[in-house]
PDB file of C-alpha atoms in Angstrom:
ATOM      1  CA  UNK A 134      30.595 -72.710  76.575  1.00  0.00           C
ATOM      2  CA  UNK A 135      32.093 -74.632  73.778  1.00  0.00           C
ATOM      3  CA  UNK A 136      33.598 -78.030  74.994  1.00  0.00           C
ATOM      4  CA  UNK A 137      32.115 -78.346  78.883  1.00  0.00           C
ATOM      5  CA  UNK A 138      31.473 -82.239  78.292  1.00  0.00           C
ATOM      6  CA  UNK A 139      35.327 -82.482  78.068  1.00  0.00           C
ATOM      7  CA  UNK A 140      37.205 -81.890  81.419  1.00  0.00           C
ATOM      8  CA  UNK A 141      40.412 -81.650  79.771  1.00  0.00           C
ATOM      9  CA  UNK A 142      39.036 -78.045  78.157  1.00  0.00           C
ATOM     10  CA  UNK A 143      36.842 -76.956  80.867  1.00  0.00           C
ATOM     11  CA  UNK A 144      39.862 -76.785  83.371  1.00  0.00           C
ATOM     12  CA  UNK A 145      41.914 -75.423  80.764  1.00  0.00           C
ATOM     13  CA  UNK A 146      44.469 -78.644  80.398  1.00  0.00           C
ATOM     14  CA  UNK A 147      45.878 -79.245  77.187  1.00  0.00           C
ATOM     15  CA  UNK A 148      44.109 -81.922  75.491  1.00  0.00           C
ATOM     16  CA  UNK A 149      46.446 -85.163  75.396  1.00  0.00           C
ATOM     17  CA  UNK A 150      47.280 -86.093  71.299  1.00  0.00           C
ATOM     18  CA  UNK A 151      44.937 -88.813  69.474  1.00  0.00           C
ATOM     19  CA  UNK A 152      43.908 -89.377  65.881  1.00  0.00           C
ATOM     20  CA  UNK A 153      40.519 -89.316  64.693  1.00  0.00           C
ATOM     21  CA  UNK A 154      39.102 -93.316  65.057  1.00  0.00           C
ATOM     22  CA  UNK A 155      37.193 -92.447  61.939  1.00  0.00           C
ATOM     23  CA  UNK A 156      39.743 -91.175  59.640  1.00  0.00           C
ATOM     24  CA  UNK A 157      43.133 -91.007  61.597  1.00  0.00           C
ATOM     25  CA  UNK A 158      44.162 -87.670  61.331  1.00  0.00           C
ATOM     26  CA  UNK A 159      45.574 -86.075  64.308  1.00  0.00           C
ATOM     27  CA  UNK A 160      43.029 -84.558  67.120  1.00  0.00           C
ATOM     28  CA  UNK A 161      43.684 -80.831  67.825  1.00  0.00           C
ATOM     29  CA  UNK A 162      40.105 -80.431  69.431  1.00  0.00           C
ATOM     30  CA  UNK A 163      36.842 -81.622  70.711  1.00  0.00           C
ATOM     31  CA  UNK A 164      35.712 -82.574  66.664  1.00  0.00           C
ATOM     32  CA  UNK A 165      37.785 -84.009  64.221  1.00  0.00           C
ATOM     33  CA  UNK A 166      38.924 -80.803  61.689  1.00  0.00           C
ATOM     34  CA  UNK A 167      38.945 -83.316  59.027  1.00  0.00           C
ATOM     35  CA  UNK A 168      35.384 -85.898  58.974  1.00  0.00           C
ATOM     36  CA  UNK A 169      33.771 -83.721  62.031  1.00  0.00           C
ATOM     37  CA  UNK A 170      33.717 -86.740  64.203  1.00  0.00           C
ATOM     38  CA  UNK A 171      34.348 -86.411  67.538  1.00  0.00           C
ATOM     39  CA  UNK A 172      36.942 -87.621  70.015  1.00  0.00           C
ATOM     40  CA  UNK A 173      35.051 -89.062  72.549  1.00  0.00           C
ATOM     41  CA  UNK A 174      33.890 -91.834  70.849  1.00  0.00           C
ATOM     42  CA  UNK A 175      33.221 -95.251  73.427  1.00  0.00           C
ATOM     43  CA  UNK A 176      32.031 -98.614  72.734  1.00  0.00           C
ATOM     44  CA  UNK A 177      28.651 -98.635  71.690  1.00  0.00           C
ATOM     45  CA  UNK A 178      26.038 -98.920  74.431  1.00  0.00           C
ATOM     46  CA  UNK A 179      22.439 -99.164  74.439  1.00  0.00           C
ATOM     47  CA  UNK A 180      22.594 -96.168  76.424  1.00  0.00           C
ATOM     48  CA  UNK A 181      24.855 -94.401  74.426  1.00  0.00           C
ATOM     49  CA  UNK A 182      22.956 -95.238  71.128  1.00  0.00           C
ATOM     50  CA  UNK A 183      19.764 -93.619  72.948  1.00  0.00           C
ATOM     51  CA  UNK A 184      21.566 -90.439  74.181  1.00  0.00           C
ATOM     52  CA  UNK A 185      22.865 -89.950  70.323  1.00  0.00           C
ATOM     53  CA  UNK A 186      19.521 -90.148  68.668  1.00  0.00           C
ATOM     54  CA  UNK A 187      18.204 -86.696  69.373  1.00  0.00           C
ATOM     55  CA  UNK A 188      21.414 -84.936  68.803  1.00  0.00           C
ATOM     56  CA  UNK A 189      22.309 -86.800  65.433  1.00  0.00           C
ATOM     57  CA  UNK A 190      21.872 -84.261  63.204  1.00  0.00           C
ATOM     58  CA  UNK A 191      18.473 -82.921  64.862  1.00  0.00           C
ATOM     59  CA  UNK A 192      16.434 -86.438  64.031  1.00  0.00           C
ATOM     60  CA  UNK A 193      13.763 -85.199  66.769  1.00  0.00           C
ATOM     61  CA  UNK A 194      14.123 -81.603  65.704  1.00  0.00           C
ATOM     62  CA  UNK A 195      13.901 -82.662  61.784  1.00  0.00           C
ATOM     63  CA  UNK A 196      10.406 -85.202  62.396  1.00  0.00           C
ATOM     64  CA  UNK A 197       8.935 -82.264  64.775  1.00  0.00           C
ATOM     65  CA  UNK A 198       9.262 -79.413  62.173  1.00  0.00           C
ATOM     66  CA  UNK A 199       7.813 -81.747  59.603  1.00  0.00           C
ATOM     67  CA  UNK A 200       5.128 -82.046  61.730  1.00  0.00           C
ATOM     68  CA  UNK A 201       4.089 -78.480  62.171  1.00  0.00           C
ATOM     69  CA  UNK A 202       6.102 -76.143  59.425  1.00  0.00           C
ATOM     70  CA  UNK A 203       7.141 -78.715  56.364  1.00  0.00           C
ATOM     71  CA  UNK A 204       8.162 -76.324  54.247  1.00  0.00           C
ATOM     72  CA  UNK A 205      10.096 -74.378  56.323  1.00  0.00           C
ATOM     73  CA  UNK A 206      11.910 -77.191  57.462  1.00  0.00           C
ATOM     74  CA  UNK A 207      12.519 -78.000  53.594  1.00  0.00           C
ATOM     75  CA  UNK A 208      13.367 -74.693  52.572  1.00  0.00           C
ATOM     76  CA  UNK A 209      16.440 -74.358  55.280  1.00  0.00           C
ATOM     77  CA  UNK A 210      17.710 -77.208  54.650  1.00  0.00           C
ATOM     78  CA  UNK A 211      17.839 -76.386  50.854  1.00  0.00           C
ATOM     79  CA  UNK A 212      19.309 -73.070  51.730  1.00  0.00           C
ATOM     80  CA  UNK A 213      22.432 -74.219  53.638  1.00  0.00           C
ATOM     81  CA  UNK A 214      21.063 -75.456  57.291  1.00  0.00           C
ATOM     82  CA  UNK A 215      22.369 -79.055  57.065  1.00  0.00           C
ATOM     83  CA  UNK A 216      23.812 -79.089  60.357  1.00  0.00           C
ATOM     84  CA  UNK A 217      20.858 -78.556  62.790  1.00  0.00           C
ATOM     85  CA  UNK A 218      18.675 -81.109  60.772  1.00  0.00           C
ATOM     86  CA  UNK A 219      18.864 -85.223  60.002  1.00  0.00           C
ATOM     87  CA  UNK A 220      19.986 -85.983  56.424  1.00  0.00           C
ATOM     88  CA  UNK A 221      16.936 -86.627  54.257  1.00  0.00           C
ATOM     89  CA  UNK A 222      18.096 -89.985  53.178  1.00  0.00           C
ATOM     90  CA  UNK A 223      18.632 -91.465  56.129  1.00  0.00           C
ATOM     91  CA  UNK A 224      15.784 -90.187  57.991  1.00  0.00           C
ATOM     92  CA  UNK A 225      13.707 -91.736  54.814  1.00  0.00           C
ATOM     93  CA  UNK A 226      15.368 -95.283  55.535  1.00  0.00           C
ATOM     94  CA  UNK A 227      15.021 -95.248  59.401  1.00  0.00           C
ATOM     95  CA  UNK A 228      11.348 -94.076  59.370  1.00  0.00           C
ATOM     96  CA  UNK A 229      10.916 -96.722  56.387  1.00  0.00           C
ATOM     97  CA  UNK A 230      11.982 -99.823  58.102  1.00  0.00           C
ATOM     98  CA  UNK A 231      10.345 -99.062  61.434  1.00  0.00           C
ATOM     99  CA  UNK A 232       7.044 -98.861  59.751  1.00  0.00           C
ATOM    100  CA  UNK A 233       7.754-102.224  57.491  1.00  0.00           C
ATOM    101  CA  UNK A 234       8.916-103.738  60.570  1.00  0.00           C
ATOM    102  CA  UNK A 235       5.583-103.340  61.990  1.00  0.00           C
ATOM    103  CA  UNK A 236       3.370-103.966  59.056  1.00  0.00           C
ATOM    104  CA  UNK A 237       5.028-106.859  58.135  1.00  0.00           C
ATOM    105  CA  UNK A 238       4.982-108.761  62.038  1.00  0.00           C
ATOM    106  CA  UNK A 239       1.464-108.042  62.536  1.00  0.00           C
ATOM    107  CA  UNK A 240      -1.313-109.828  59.979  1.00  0.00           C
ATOM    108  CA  UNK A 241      -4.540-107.619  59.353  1.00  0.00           C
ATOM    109  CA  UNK A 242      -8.029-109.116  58.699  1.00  0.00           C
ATOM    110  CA  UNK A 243      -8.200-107.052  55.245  1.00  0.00           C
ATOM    111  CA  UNK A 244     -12.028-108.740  54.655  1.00  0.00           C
ATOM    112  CA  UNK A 245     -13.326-104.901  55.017  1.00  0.00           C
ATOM    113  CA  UNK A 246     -11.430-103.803  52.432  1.00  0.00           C
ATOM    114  CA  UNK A 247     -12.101-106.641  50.026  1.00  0.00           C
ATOM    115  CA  UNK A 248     -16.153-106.485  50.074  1.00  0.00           C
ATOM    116  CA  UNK A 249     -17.918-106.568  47.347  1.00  0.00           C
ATOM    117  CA  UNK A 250     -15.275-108.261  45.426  1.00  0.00           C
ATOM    118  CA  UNK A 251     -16.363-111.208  43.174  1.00  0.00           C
ATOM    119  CA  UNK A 252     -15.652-114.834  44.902  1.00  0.00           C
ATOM    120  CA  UNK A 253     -13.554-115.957  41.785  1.00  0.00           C
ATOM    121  CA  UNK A 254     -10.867-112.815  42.348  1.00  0.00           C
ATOM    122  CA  UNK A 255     -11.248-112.826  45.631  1.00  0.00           C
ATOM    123  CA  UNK A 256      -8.022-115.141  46.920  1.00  0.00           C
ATOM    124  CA  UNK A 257      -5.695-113.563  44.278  1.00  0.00           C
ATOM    125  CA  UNK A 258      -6.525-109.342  45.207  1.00  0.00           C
ATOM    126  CA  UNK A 259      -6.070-110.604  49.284  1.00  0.00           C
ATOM    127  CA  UNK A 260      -2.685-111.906  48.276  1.00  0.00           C
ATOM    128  CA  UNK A 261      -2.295-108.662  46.313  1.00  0.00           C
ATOM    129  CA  UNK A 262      -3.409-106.676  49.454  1.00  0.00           C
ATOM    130  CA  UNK A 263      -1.955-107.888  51.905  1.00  0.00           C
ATOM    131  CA  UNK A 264       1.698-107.575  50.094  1.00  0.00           C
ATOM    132  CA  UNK A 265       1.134-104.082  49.247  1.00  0.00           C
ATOM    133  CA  UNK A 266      -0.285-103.883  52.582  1.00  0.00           C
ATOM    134  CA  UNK A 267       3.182-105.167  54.263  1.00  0.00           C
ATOM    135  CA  UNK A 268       5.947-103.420  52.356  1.00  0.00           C
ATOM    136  CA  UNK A 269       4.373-100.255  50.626  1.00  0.00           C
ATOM    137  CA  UNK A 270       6.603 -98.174  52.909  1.00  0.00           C
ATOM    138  CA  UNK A 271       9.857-100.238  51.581  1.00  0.00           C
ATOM    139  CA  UNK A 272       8.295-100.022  47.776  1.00  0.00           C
ATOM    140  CA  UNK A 273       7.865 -95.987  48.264  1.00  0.00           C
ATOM    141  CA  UNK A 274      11.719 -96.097  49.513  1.00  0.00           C
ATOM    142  CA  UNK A 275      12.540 -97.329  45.403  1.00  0.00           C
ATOM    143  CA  UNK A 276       9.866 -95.067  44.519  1.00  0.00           C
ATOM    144  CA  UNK A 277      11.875 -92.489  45.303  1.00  0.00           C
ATOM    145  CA  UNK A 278      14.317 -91.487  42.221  1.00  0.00           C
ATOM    146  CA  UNK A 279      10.952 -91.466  39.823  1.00  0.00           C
ATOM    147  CA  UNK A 280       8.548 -89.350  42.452  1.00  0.00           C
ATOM    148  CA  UNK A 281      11.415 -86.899  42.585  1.00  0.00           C
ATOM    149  CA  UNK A 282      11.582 -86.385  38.300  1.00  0.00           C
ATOM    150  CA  UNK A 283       7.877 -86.137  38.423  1.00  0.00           C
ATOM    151  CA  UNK A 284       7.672 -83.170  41.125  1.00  0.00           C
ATOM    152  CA  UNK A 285      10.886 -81.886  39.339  1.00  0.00           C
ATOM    153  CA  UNK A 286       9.489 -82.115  35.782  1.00  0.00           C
ATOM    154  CA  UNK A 287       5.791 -80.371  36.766  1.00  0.00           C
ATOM    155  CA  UNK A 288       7.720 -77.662  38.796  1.00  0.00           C
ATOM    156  CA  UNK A 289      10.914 -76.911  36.561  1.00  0.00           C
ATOM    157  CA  UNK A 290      11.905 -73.893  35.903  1.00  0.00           C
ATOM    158  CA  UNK A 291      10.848 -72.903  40.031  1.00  0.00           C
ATOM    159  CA  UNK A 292      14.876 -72.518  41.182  1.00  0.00           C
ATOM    160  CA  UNK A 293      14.934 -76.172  42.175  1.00  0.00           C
ATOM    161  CA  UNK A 294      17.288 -79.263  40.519  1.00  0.00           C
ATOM    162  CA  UNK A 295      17.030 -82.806  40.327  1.00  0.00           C
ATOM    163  CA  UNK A 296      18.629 -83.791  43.570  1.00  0.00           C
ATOM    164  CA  UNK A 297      16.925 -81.344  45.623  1.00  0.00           C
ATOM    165  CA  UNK A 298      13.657 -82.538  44.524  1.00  0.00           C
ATOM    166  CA  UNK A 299      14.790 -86.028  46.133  1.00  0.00           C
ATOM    167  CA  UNK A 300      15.410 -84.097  49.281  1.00  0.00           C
ATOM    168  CA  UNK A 301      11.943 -82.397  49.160  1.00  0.00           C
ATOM    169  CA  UNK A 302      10.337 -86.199  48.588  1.00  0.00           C
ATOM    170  CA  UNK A 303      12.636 -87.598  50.771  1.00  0.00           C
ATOM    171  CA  UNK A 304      11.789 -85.492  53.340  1.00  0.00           C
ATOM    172  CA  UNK A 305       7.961 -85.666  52.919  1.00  0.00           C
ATOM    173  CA  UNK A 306       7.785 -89.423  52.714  1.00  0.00           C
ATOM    174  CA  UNK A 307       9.860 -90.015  55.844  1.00  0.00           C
ATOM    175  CA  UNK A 308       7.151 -87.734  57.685  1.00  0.00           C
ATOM    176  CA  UNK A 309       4.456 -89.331  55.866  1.00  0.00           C
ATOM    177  CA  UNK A 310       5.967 -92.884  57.184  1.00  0.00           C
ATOM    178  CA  UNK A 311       5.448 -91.420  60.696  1.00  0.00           C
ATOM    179  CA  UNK A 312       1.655 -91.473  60.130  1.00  0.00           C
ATOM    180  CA  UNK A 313       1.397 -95.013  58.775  1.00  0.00           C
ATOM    181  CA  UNK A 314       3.074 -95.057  62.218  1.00  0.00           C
ATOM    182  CA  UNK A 315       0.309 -93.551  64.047  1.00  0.00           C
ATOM    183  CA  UNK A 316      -2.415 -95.375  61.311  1.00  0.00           C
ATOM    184  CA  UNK A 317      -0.935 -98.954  62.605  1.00  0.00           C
ATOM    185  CA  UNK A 318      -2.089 -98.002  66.466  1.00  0.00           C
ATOM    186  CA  UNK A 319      -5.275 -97.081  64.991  1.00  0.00           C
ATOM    187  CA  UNK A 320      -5.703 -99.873  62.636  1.00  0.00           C
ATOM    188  CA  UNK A 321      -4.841-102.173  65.710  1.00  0.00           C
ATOM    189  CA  UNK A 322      -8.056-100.967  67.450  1.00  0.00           C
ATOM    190  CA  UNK A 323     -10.221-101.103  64.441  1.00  0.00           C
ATOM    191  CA  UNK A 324      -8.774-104.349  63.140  1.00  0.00           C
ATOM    192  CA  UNK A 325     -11.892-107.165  62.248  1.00  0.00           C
ATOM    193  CA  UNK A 326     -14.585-104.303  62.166  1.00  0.00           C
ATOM    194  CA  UNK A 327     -16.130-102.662  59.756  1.00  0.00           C
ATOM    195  CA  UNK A 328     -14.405 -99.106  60.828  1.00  0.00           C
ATOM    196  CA  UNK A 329     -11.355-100.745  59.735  1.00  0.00           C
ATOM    197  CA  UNK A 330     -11.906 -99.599  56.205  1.00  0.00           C
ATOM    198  CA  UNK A 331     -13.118 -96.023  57.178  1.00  0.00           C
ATOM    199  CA  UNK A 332      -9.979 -96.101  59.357  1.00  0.00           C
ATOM    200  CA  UNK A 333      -7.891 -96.931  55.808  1.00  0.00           C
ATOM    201  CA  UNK A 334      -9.197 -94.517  54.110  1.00  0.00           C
ATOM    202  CA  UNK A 335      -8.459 -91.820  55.979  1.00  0.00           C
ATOM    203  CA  UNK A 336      -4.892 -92.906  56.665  1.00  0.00           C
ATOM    204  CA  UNK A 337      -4.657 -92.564  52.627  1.00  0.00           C
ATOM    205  CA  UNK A 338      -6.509 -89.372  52.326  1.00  0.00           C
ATOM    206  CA  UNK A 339      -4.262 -87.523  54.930  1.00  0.00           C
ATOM    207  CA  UNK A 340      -0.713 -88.222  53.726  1.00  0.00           C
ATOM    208  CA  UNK A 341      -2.298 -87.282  50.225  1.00  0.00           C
ATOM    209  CA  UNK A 342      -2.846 -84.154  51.452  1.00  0.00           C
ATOM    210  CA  UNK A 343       0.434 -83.930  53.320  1.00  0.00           C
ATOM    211  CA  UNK A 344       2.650 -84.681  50.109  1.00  0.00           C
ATOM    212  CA  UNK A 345       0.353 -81.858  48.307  1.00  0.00           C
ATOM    213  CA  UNK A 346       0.634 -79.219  51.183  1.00  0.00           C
ATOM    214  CA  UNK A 347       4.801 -80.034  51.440  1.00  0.00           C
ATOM    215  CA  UNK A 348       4.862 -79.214  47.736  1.00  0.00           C
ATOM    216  CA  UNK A 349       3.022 -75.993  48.078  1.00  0.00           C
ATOM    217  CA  UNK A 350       5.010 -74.860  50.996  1.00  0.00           C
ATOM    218  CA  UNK A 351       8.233 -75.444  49.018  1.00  0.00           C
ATOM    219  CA  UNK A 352       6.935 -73.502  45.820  1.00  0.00           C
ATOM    220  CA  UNK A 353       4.582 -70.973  47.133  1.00  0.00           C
ATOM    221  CA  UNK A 354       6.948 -68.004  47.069  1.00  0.00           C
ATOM    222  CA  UNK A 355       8.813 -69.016  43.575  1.00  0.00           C
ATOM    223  CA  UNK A 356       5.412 -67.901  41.842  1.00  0.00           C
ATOM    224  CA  UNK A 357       1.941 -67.600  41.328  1.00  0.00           C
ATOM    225  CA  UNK A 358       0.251 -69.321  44.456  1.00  0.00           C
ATOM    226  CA  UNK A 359      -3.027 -70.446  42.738  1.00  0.00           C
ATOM    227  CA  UNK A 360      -0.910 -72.107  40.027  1.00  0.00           C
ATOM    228  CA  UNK A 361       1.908 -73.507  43.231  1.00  0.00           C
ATOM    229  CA  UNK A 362      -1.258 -75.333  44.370  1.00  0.00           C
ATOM    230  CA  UNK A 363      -2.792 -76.783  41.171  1.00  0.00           C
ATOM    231  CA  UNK A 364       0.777 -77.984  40.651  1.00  0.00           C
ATOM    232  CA  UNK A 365       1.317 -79.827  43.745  1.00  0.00           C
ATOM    233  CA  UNK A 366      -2.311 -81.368  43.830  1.00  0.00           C
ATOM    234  CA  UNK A 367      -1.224 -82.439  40.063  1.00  0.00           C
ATOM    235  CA  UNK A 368       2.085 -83.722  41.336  1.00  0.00           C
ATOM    236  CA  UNK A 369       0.611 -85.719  43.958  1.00  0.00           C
ATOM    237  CA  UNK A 370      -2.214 -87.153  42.099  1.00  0.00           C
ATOM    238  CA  UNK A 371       0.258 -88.453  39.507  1.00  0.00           C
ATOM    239  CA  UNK A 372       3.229 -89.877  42.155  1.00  0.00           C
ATOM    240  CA  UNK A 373       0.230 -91.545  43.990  1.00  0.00           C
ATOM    241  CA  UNK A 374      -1.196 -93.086  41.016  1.00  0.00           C
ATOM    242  CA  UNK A 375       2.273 -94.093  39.464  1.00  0.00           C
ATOM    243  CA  UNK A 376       3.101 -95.878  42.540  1.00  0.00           C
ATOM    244  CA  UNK A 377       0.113 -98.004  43.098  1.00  0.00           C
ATOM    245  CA  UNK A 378       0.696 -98.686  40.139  1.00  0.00           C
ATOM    246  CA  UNK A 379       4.423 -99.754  40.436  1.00  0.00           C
ATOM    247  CA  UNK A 380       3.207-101.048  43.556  1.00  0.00           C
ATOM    248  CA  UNK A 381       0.137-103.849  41.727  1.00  0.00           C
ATOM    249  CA  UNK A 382       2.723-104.697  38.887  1.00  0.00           C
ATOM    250  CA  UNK A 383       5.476-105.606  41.784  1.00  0.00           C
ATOM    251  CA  UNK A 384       3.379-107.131  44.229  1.00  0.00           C
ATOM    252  CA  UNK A 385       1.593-108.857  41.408  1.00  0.00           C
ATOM    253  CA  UNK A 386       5.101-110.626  39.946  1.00  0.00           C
ATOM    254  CA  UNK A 387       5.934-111.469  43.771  1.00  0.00           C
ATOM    255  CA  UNK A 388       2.943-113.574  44.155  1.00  0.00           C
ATOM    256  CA  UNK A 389       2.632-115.072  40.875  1.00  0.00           C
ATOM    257  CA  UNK A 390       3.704-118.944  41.172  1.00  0.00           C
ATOM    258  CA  UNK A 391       6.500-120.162  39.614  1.00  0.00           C
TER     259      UNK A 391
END
C-alpha cells in the first residue's frame, strides 16, 4: 500500500533522482531519509494548503481526542506517539491566533460585566476589560513557560520533567482556545443583554474545569487518585489566578498614558 499517490512506485518504475527541496540530500523514496519531507512538494495552493491540514501531523485527530479523551491523547504523545499527533507548540500558536483574531475584530458591549462598578472607576476597568478581553488568548501563549513550573512544581516527583509539563499545558490550552472559539459564537448571540454575563461566566467556569480534569487524567495512574485530584484543582486554581493576575498588571501598563 505504501506509496499509491506516486505513479512512479505503483507501476513499479524506478523513481527518477532528486534532492530533498528542504535539505538537499538525495531522494531514494517517497520521504526524504534525512528531514522526512516529502518529494512531491508543489507550489503552494489554497487547495493544497487545505488538503495538508488534516494530515499534518494529525491537527484534526490531535483537537478531536482533546475533545473527548485529554489525557489519553497527552499520555501517548508523552510515551513516544509523535507522529500520528500535531506538535503541541504549534497547535498552541495556531489555535491562539485564530481566537485573538476574532476577539480582537469584533468589539463587545462589556456594560454587563461592569455593573455595579462605581462611576469614578468605571472608564479605566472597561479599558482594562476590554484589553484582557481582546488578547487573553495571546497573553496565555507567554503564560506558558510559568503555568508549566507551577503544574511541574505541585506534581514533581509524578515521572514527569519540565518540558513535558509544557507539552501537557500546551496541549490543554490549545483545546481550551477551541472553546473561547465556540464562547465567541455564543457571546455573539448574547452580546448587549443581560445573558451576556451568565454567558461569560460559564465560558470561564468550563475551561477551569477542563485544565483541572487534563491534569487529573495525566496523573491519575502515577498515584493516589484522591490526592491526583486535589492537586490538579490546586494547580489550576493557582495558574488561573497567577495569570489574571499577569494579565491586570500587563493590560494595566498597556493602557496607562504616557
Amino acid at each position: 500500500m505504501k506509496g499509491v499517490d506516486d505513479p512512479g512506485q505503483a507501476s513499479g518504475a524506478a523513481l527518477p533522482v532528486r534532492t530533498c527541496a528542504n535539505c538537499a540530500t538525495e531522494l531514494t523514496g517517497l520521504c526524504c531519509s534525512h528531514c522526512g519531507q516529502r518529494r512531491d512538494v508543489a507550489r503552494l495552493t489554497l487547495r493544497n494548503i487545505a488538503a495538508q491540514l488534516p494530515r499534518q501531523r494529525g491537527l484534526l485527530h490531535t483537537l478531536a481526542g482533546l475533545a473527548r479523551r485529554p489525557g489519553q491523547v497527552i499520555l501517548r504523545y508523552l510515551d513516544g506517539h509523535r507522529v500520528e499527533f500535531a506538535n503541541p507548540l504549534n497547535l498552541l500558536t495556531l489555535t491562539a491566533g485564530f481566537a485573538a483574531l476574532l476577539y480582537t475584530n469584533h468589539r463587545f458591549d462589556l456594560t454587563p460585566l461592569l455593573a455595579g462598578l462605581a462611576p469614578d472607576t468605571l472608564a479605566t476597568q472597561s479599558r482594562l476589560l476590554n484589553f484582557q478581553f481582546k488578547y487573553r488568548t495571546l497573553l496565555q501563549v507567554l503564560d506558558l513557560p510559568l503555568l508549566a513550573a507551577i503544574t511541574w512544581l505541585l506534581f514533581r516527583g509524578r515521572g514527569r520533567g519540565y518540558a513535558e509539563h509544557l507539552v501537557i499545558n500546551a496541549y490543554s490550552m490549545s483545546a481550551v482556545n477551541i472553546l473561547y472559539l465556540l464562547l465567541f459564537v455564543v457571546l455573539l448571540g448574547v452580546d448587549g443583554t443581560p445573558a451576556f454575563r451568565i454567558a461569560w461566566v460559564v465560558g470561564s467556569v468550563v475551561p477551569f474545569a477542563y485544565k483541572a480534569g487534563v491534569l487529573y487524567a495525566v496523573f491519575a495512574g502515577t498515584g493516589r487518585r484522591w490526592r491526583a485530584a486535589l492537586l490538579a484543582l490546586a494547580a489550576t486554581a493557582f495558574a488561573v489566578g497567577l495569570q489574571i493576575a499577569l494579565m491586570t498588571a500587563i493590560a494595566t501598563w498597556a493602557i496607562a498614558p504616557i
